[in-house]
Each structure stands twice: as C-alpha cells, then as structure tokens.
Coordinates of C-alpha atoms and ligand atoms in Angstrom, one line a residue:
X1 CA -10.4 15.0 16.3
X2 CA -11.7 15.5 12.9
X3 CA -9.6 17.4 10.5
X4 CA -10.8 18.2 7.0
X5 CA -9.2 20.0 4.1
X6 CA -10.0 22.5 1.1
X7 CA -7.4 22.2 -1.5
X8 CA -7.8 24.0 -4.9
X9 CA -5.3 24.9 -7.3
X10 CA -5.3 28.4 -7.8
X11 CA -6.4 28.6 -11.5
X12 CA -9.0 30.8 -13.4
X13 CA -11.9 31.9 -11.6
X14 CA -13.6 29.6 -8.5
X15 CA -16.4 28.0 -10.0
X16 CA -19.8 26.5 -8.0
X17 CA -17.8 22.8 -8.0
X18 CA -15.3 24.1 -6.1
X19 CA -17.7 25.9 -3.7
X20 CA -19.9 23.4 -2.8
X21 CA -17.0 21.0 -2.5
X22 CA -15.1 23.7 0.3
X23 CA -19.3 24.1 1.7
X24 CA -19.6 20.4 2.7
X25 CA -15.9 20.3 4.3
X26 CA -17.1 23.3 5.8
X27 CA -19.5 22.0 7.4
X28 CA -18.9 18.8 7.9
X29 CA -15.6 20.3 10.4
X30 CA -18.0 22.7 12.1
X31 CA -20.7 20.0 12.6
X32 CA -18.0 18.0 14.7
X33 CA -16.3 20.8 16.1
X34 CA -13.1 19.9 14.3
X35 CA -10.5 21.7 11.9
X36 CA -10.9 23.2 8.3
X37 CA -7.5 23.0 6.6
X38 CA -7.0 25.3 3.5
X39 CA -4.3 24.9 1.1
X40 CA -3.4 26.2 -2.1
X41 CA -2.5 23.2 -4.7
X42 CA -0.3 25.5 -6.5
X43 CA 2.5 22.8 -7.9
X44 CA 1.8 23.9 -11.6
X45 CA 3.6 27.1 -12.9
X46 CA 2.6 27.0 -16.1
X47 CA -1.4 27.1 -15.0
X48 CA -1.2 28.7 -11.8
X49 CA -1.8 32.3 -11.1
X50 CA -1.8 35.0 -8.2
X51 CA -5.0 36.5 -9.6
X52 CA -6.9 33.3 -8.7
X53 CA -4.7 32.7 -5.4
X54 CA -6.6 36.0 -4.3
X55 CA -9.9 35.4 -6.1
X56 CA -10.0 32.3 -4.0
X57 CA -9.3 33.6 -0.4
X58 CA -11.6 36.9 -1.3
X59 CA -14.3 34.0 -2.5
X60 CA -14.5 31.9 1.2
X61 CA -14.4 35.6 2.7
X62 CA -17.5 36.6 0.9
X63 CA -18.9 33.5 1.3
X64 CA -18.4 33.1 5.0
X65 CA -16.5 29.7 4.9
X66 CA -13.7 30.2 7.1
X67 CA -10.7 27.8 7.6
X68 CA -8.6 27.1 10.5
X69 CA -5.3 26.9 8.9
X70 CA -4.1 28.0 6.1
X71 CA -3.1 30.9 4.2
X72 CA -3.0 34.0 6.0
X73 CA -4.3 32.2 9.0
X74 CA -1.0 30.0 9.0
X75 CA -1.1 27.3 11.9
X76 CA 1.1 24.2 13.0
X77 CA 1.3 22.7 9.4
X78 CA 3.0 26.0 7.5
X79 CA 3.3 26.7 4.3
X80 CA 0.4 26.4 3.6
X81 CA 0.9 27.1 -0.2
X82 CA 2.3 23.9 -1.5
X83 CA 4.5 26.1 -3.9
X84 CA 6.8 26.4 -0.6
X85 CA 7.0 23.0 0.2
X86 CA 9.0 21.7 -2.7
X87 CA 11.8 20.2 0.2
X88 CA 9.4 18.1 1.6
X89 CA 8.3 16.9 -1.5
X90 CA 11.5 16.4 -2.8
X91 CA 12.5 14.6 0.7
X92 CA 9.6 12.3 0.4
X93 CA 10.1 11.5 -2.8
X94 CA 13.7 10.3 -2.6
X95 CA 13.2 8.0 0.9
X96 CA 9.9 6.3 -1.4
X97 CA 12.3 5.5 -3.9
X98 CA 15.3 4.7 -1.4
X99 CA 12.8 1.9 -0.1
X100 CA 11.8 0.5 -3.2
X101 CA 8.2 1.8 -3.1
X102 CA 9.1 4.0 -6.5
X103 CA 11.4 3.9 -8.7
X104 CA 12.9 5.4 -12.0
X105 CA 11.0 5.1 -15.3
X106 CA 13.1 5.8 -18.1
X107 CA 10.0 5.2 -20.8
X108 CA 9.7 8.2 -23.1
X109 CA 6.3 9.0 -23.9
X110 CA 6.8 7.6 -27.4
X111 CA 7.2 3.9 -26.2
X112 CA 4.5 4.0 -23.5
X113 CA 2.4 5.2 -26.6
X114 CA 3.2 2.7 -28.8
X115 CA 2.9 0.2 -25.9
X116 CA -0.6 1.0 -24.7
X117 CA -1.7 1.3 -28.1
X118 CA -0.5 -2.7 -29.2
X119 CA -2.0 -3.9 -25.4
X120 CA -5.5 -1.8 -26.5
X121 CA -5.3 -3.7 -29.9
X122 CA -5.0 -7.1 -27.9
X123 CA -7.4 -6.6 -25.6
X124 CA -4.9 -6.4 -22.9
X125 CA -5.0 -3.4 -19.8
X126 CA -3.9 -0.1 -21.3
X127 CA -2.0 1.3 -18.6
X128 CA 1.7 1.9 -17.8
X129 CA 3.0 -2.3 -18.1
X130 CA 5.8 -2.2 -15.3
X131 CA 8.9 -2.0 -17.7
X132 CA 10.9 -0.6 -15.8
X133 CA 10.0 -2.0 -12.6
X134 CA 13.0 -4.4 -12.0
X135 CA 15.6 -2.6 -13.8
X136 CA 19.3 -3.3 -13.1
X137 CA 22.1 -0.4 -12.3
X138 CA 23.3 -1.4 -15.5
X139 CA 20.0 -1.0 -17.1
X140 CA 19.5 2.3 -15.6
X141 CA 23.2 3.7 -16.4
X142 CA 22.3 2.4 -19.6
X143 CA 19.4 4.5 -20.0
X144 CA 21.0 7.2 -18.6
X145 CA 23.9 7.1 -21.4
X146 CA 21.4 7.3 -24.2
X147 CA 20.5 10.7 -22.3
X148 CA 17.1 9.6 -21.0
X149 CA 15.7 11.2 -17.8
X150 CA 13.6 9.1 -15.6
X151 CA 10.7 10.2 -13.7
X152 CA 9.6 8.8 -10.5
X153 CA 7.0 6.2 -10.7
X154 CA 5.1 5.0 -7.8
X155 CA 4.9 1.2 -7.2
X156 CA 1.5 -0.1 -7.0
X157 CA 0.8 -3.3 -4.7
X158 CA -0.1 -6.5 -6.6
X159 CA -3.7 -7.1 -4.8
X160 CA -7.1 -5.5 -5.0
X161 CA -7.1 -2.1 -2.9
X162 CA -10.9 -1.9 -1.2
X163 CA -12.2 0.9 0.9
X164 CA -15.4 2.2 2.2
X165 CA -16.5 5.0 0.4
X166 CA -18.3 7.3 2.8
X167 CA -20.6 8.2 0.3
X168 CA -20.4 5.2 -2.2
X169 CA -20.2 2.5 0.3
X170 CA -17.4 -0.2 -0.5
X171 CA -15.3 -0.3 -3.7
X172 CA -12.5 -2.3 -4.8
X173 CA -10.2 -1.2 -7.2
X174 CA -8.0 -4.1 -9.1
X175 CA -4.2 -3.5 -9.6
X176 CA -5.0 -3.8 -13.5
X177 CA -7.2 -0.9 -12.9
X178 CA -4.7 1.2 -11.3
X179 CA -0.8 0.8 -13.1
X180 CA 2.1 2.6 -11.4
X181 CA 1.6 5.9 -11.8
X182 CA 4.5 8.8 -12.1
X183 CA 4.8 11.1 -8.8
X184 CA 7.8 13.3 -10.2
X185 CA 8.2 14.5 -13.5
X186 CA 11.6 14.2 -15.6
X187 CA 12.4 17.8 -14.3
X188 CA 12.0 17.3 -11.0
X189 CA 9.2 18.9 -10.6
X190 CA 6.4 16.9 -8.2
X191 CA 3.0 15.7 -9.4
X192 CA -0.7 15.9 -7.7
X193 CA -0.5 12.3 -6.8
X194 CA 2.5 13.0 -4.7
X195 CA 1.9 16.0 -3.3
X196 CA -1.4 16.1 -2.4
X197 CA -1.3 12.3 -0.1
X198 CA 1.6 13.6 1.1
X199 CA 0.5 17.0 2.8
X200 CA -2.8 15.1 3.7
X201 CA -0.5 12.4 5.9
X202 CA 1.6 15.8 7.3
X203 CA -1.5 17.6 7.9
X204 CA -2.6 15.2 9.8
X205 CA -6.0 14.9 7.4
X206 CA -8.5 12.4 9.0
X207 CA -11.4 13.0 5.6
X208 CA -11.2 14.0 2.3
X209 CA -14.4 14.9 1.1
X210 CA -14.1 15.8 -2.7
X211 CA -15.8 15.4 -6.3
X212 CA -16.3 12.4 -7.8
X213 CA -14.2 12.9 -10.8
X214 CA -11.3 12.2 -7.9
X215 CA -12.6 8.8 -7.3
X216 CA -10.1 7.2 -9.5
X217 CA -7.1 8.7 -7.5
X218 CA -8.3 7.1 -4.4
X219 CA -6.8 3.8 -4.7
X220 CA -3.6 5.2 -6.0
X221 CA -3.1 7.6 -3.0
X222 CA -4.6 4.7 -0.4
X223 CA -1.6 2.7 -2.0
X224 CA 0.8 5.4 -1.2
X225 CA -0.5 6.8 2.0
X226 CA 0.5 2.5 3.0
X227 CA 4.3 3.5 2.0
X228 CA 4.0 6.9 3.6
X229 CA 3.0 5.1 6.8
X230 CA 5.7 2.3 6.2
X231 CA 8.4 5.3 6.3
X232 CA 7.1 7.4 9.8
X233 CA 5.8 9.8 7.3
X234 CA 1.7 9.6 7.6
X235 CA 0.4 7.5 11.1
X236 CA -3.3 6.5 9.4
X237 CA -5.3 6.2 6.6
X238 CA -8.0 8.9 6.3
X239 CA -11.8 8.1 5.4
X240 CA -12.4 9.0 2.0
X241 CA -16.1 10.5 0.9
X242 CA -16.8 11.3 -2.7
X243 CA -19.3 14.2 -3.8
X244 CA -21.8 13.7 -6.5
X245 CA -21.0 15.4 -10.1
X246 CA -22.8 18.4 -10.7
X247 CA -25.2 17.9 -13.8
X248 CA -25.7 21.5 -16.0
X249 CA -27.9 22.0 -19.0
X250 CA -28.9 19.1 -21.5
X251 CA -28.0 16.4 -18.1
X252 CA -24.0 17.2 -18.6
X253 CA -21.3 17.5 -16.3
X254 CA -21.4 21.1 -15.2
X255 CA -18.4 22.2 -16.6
X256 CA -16.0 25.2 -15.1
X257 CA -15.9 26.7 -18.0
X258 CA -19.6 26.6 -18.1
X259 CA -21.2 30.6 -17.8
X260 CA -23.4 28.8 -15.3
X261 CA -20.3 27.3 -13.1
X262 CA -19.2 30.6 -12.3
X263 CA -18.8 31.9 -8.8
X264 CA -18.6 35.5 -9.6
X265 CA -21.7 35.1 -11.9
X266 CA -23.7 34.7 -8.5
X267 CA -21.8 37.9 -6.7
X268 CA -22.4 40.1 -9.4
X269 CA -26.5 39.4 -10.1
X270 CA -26.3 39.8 -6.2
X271 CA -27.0 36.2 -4.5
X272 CA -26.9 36.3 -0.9
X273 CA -24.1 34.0 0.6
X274 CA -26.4 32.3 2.9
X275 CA -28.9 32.0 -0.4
X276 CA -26.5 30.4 -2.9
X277 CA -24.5 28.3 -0.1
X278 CA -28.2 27.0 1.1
X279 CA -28.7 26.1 -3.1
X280 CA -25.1 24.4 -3.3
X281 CA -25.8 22.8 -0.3
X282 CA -28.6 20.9 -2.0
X283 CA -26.1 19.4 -4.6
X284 CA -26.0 15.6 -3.4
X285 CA -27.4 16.8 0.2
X286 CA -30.7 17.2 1.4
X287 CA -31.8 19.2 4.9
X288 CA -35.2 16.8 5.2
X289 CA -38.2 15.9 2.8
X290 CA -40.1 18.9 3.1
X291 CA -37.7 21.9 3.3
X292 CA -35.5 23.2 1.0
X293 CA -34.9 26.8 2.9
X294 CA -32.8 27.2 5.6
X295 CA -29.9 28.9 7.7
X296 CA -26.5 27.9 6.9
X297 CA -25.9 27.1 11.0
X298 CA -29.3 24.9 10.7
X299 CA -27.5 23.2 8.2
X300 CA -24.0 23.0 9.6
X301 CA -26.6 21.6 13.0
X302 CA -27.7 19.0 10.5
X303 CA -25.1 18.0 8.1
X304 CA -23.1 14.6 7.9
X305 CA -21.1 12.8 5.2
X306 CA -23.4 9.7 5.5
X307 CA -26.8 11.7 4.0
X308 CA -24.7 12.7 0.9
X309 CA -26.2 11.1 -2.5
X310 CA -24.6 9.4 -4.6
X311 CA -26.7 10.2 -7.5
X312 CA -25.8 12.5 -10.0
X313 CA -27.3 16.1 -8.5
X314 CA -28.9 18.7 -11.4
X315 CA -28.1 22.2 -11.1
X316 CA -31.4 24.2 -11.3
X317 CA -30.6 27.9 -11.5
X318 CA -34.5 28.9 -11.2
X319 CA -34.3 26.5 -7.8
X320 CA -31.1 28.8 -7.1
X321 CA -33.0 32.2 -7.7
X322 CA -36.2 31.5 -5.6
X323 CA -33.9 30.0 -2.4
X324 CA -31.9 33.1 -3.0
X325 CA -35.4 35.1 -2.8
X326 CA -36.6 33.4 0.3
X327 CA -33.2 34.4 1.8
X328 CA -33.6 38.0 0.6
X329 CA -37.2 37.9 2.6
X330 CA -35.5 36.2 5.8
X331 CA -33.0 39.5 6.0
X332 CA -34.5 42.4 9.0
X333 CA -35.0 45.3 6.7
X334 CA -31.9 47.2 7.8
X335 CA -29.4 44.3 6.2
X336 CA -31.4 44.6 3.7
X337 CA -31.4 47.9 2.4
X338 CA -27.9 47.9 3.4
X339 CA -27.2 45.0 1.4
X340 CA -28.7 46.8 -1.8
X341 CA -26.4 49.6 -1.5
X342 CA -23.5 48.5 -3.5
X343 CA -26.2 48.1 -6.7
X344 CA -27.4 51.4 -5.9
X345 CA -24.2 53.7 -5.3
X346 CA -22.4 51.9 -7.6
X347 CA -21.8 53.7 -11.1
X348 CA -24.8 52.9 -13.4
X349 CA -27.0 53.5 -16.3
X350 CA -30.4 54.0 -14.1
X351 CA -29.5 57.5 -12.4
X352 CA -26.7 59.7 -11.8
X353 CA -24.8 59.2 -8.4
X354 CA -26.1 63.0 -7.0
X355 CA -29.7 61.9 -8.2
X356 CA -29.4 59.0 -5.0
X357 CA -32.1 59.9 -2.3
X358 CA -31.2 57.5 0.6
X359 CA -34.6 58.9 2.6
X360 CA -36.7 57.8 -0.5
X361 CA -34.5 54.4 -0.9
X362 CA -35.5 53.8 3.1
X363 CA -38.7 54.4 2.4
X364 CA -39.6 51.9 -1.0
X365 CA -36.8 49.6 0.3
X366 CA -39.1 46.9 2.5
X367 CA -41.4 47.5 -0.7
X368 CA -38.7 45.8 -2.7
X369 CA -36.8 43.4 -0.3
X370 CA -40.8 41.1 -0.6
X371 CA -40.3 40.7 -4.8
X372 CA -36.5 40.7 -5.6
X373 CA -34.7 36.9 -6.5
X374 CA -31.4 38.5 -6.3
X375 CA -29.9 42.2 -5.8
X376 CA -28.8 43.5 -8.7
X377 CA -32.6 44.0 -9.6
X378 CA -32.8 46.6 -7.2
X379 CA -31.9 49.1 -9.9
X380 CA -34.8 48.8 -12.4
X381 CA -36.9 48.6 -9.5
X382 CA -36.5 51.4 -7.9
X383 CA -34.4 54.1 -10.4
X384 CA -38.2 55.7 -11.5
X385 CA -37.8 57.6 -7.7
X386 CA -33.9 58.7 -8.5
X387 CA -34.0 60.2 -12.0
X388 CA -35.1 63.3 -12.5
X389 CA -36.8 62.4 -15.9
X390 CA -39.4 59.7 -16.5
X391 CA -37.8 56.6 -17.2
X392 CA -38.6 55.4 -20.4
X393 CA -39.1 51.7 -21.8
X394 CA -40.8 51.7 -24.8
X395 CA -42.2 48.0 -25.4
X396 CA -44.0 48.4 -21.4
X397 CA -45.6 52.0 -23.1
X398 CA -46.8 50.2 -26.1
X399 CA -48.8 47.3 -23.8
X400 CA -49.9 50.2 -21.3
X401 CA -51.0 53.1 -23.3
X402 CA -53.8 51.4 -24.9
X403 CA -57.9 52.6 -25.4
X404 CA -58.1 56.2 -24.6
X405 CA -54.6 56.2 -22.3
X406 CA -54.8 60.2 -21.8
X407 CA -58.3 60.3 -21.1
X408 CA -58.0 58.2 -18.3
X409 CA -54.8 59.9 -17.3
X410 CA -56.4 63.0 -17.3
X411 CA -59.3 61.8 -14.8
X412 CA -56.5 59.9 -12.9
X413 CA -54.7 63.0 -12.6
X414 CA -56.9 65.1 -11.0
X415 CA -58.4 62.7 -8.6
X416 CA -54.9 62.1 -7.5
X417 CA -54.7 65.9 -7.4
X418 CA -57.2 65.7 -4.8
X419 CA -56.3 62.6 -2.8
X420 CA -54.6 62.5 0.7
X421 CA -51.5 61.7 0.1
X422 CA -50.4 60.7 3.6
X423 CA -51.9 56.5 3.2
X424 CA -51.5 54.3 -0.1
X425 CA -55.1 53.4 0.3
X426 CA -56.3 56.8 -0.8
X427 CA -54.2 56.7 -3.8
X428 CA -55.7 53.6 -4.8
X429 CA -58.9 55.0 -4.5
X430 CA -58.7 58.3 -6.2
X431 CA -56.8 55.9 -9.5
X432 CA -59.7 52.8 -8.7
X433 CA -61.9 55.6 -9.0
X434 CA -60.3 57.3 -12.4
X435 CA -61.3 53.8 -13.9
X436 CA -65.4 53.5 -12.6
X437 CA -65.9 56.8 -15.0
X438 CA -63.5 55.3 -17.5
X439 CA -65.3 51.4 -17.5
X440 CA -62.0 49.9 -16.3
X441 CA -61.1 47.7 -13.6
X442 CA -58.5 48.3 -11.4
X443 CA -56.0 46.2 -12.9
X444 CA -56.6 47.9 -16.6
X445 CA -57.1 51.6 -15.0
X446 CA -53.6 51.0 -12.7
X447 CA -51.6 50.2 -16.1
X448 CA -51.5 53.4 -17.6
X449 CA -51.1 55.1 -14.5
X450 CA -47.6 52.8 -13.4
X451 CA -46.2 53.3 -17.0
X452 CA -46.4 57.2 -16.8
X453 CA -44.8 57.4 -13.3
X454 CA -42.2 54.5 -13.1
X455 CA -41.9 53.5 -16.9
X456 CA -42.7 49.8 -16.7
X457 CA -45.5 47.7 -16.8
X458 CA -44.2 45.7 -13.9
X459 CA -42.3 46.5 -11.1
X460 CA -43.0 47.2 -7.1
X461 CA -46.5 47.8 -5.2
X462 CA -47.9 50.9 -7.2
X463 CA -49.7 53.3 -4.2
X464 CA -46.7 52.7 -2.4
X465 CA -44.5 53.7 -4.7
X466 CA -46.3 56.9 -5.5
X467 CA -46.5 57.3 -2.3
X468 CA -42.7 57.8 -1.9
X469 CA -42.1 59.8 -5.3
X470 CA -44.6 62.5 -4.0
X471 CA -47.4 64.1 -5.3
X472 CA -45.9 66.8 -7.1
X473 CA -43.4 64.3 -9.1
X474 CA -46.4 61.6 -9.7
X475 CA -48.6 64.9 -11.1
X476 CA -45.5 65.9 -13.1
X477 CA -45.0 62.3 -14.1
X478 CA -48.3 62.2 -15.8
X479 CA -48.1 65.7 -17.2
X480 CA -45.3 64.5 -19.1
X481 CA -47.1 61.6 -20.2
X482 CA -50.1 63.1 -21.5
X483 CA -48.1 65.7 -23.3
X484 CA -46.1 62.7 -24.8
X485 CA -49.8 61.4 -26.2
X486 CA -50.8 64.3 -27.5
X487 CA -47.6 64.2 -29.5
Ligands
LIG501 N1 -6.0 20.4 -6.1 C1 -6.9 19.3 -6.4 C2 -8.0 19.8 -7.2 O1 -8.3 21.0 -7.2 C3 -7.5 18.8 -5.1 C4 -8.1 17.5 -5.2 C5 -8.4 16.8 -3.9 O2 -9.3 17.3 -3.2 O3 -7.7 15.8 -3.6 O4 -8.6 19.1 -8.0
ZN502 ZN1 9.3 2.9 -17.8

C-alpha cells in the first residue's frame, strides 16, 4: 500500500515549487490507488504563520489536490500539524540518545567556527569533527558547570550510505560528506532533520518524492530512519525520489521569492487549475513526445516516479499561458462563462456593477472563451458592451483613425443603418461594403469601425460583437466618434 506525503512549512505565500512538488505526490498516490498524507511542518515559531497555514489548505482546495489525511481531514496518524506533536518528538529524541545513536554536543557555535574554518584552511572536511562524540560524565558535567547547553546531535554511521534514487538512480553518500548533524536545538526545541524522518516512520510513509535541493538530507535521514527502526519506532525504509529544480529567468533556480514563483500570481490573472497543474506537471515530467495538453485524470492515468527527469526543468511562462488557453477552449461554454464571472462582478475599473448585462455577457461569452490565455482578460474584452460610454484607449484611436476616418465612418454608418441585424454576415457586408466606395479592404475599412464601437484596435470577432451591443448602441457608438473627429 503506497503512502505518500505533502509536507510544507506554513511560511509566506505557496509558491509553484511547492505545487508541483504536492501535484506529483498527488498523483503519484492516485495513480496507485494509495494515500496522500498532508502535514503542516510548522516546528519554527519565529517563521511560521497562520496566514500561510490557511493560504496553504485554501491553495490544494482551489487546486483540486486533495489529501487523505491531514488537517481538517484528520485520520489514524493525528495531529497532523507537527506544532502538536512536540511529546513525540521530545520522546524520540531522548530514547535516540538513551541508546547511544545521539548524543550531547556542548560545542558553541564559536568553536565549531573556528574549527571548520582551520580544517577548510588544511584541506581537511569542513563539517561538525565528532568532538564530542565520546565524551565522559565528567566531561559533560564539566561542560555543564561552565553553563554550556548541549544540543542533541545525531550520530552518523562510519560507512558509505547508498540508495536508489527513484529519480537519480544510485547514489552514495560518504560519512565525510555527511558529519553528525544536530536534531535538537540547545532550547529544546526539535529540528527538521528530526521531525520530519520521524513523522514519516509514524506515518507509515512508503515515498518521499520532494525537490532536489533535499537531496543532501537523504543520507542523514536514511541514517536515522536505521536507529528509528533499531528502537520499534519506524518498521522500513521508504523509497526516496527527488524532483528536478525549477529553472526561472537568466537559467536560475526559480526562486520563491521570485514574482514568477508565486501561486497567487496564477489565481489572480485567472489560470484554470487543470491549465497551470497540466504546465507544472511538465516540470521534470512529460505525458508523451507529441502532446503537451491534457486532463489532469489522463495524467494521474499516466504518471509514475520512474519518467521523472533528472535534468534541470525551465519554467516557460508563455508555455504556461497557451496550456492554460487550450484549457480555457476544452471548458463546455457554461463553465466557462461561469468561470469568468468572478472578473466580471468583481469591483473594477471597466464598468460599474449595475452597468453588468448577464444576457449580453451569455451572448459574446463563447466569442471570448476561443481567444483568452487566462481569465482576468475577460474585462478589456468585453467591457465596450457594459459601459454606457465608449471606451476610450487613445494609442488604438491614433493607429485606427487614419486617411479620411469619418468619411468612411459616415458611409459605414449608414449601411449599417440599413443592414439586417439578425446574422453577423450582414454586418460584415454593409462595413466590407463602406470600404469598396472608400478603396479599402476589409481589414483597413473594419479598423475604424472596431475602434469607434469597442475602443481598441484588437479585441473579439467584430460582426459578432456588434451584433450583441445592438444597432442602436453601434449607430450611437459611431455618432460619437464622428463628432469626436470633427472636434
Ligand atoms: N517542510 C519541508 C520543506 O518544506 C519538507 C521537506 C521534505 O519534503 O522532506 O522543505
Ligand atoms: Zn560538540
């Protein structure tokens, strides 16, 4: 039985790291049929925060990733919030050191400074030197007189540590590589390195699929998980698979602090969840040669640990916008125009809230869902149908109202006057028409024509869209604008 686990720490804002990191677990547990574990890492005070405890569980809501266990949900291994488990920890931590797998290190950080900086200058490993591996009672007390207070350090074996990498393949890891490392700090307070081994053995964790930048943890908690087994504590190692980094701009790590990282970036231009978890899930994974677009269950169908890359994996925001596109398309028009409707009732500069018209919105709406690349562009879209005056964008008037604007308006005007206004095609006529007496083509004749009535050069299918405004607001459109020309 497979059982997988998401384990952030709550702080500042979920970032596209994190997401794609909870997406493969995701999927990886609902591909086998097995459990999604979530738990909140929350062992640091001083960075932790409530705000991004919520923003987290809101996040995997929106997203659709939903866990098994864990907060909220609850489930055989509560707390789930690790900030509630400090017995345990504390438990563990003393029956490690009650069987000699850690013990107290009485270093301050002084002395392991001025230690690794003389084995640097010799050439020597840099990392904690064992000095207070084998110390006596009277060593200790000794310490303890001066007034020093020891933190818990883990005991690392003396040999190699080696394990298959699901993603990686085998790596060994040399016990100069990886020094004893501290699981408790002087206050009593536990570290990551403890805690996080140690709810994975409880939890009964069979994989941990996480980001690279964990890799170097691996042979430390491997190492441990040994002692926890030794003490009843965890029954088997789990399998260990480690994600590609994320590259950003300028081939750097994608950073969480990076604009680009952030989750609610993608929520508030108005990604689809299906569009931006189909993106993520091409970070380090591919769903075959020839197909980048697809349904989160094809991919969940499809997914395994073993066709994750190893390679560094660019994040290509364009890539990101188009997917989200084709996701926008794949929507039946009612989730669509529903989907738009936060943009459009929420407070905004485009119209005012009373100036809505949800039977004109209906109408343009399977206009728009074929051109957007993400929601939010609804609004400029469509907000020429809402407001009661023309919109106005002065740099598309410039590059449309060019030649002899109103005497082609004028013409335009009055064979739109006499159009049927019940079919597009008749619209495009009467304006295709305009430009035959004018010497313009379509294209040049249609320019003017859009600018007057929606404000922009660019924007959704024109005949439609006059179509949907009405005949009396189009004429009144292009009244306006040819009393604007006249000055
Ligand atoms: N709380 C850790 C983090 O957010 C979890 C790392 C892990 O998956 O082991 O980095
Ligand atoms: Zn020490």
């Amino acid at each position: 039985m497979i059982r997988v686990r998401f384990c952030p720490s709550p702080t500042g804002n979920p970032h596209v790291g994190l997401v794609r990191t909870a997406l493969f677990n995701w999927a990886f547990a609902r591909h086998h049929q097995g459990t999604l574990v979530f738990r909140i890492e929350d062992t640091d005070a001083a960075r932790d925060s409530e705000e991004s405890y919520t923003q987290l569980l809101d996040s995997l809501r929106w997203l659709g990733l939903d866990w098994d266990e864990g907060p909220e949900t609850g489930g055989p291994h509560a707390p789930y919030r690790q900030s509630q488990r400090m017995d345990i920890y504390r438990d563990v931590a003393a029956r490690l050191l009650d069987a000699g797998h850690a013990y107290h290190c009485y270093c301050t950080t002084e002395e392991l400074e001025t230690r690794r900086d003389a084995a640097r200058a010799a050439g020597r490993p840099s990392g904690y030197d064992g000095h207070c591996r084998e110390l006596t009672a009277e060593q200790a007390e000794a310490y303890r007189a001066e007034g020093r207070e020891a933190i818990v350090r883990f005991r690392m074996p003396d040999e190699p540590i080696t394990f298959t990498d699901l993603v990686r393949g085998e790596l060994t890891f040399t016990p100069e590589n990886v020094p004893d490392y501290g699981i408790v700090r002087a206050n009593g307070f536990p570290l990551y390195t403890l805690v996080n081994p140690v709810d994975d053995a409880l939890m009964e964790i069979t994989h941990v699929l996480r980001g690279e930048d964990l890799l170097s943890s691996t042979p430390r908690q491997i190492a441990l998980y040994k002692a926890l087994i030794d003490l009843g504590v965890a029954k088997e190692i789990p399998a260990f698979g480690h994600l590609p980094y994320v590259m950003g701009e300028g081939n750097k790590k994608l950073s969480k602090r990076d604009p680009q990282a952030s989750l609610n970036l993608y929520r508030e231009r108005g990604f689809l969840p299906e569009g931006l978890l189909n993106y993520l899930s091409l970070l380090g994974w591919s769903f075959s040669a020839d197909q980048d677009v697809f349904t989160i269950p094809e991919m969940v169908e499809r997914f395994e640990i073993a066709d994750v890359n190893a390679n560094p994996a660019r994040f290509d925001l364009k890539k990101a916008e188009s997917i989200n596109g084709d996701h926008i398309r794949m929507l039946d028009v009612k989730a669509f125009t529903a989907a738009c409707e936060p943009w459009l009732r929420a407070p905004h500069a485009n119209w005012e809230p009373e100036e809505f018209d949800q039977a004109a919105w209906e109408a343009i709406a399977p206009h728009a869902q074929t051109r957007l690349t993400v929601l939010s562009e609804i609004t400029a879209n469509v907000d020429f149908l809402f407001r009661r005056e023309p919109v106005e964008d002065e740099a598309s008037w410039q590059k449309a109202m060019k030649g002899d604007p109103a005497a082609l308006l004028t013409t335009a005007r009055a064979k739109l006057e006499a159009a049927d206004w019940t079919s597009p095609e008749s619209l495009k006529e009467a304006v295709l028409a305009a430009g035959e007496e004018h010497g313009l083509k379509l294209g040049k004749a249609q320019a003017p024509v859009r600018v007057a009535v929606t404000g922009r050069t660019v924007g959704l299918p024109l005949f439609e869209s006059l179509e949907v405004l009405g005949k009396d607001r189009t004429l009144a459109r292009i009244d306006a604008a040819l009393a604007k020309l006249a000055g």
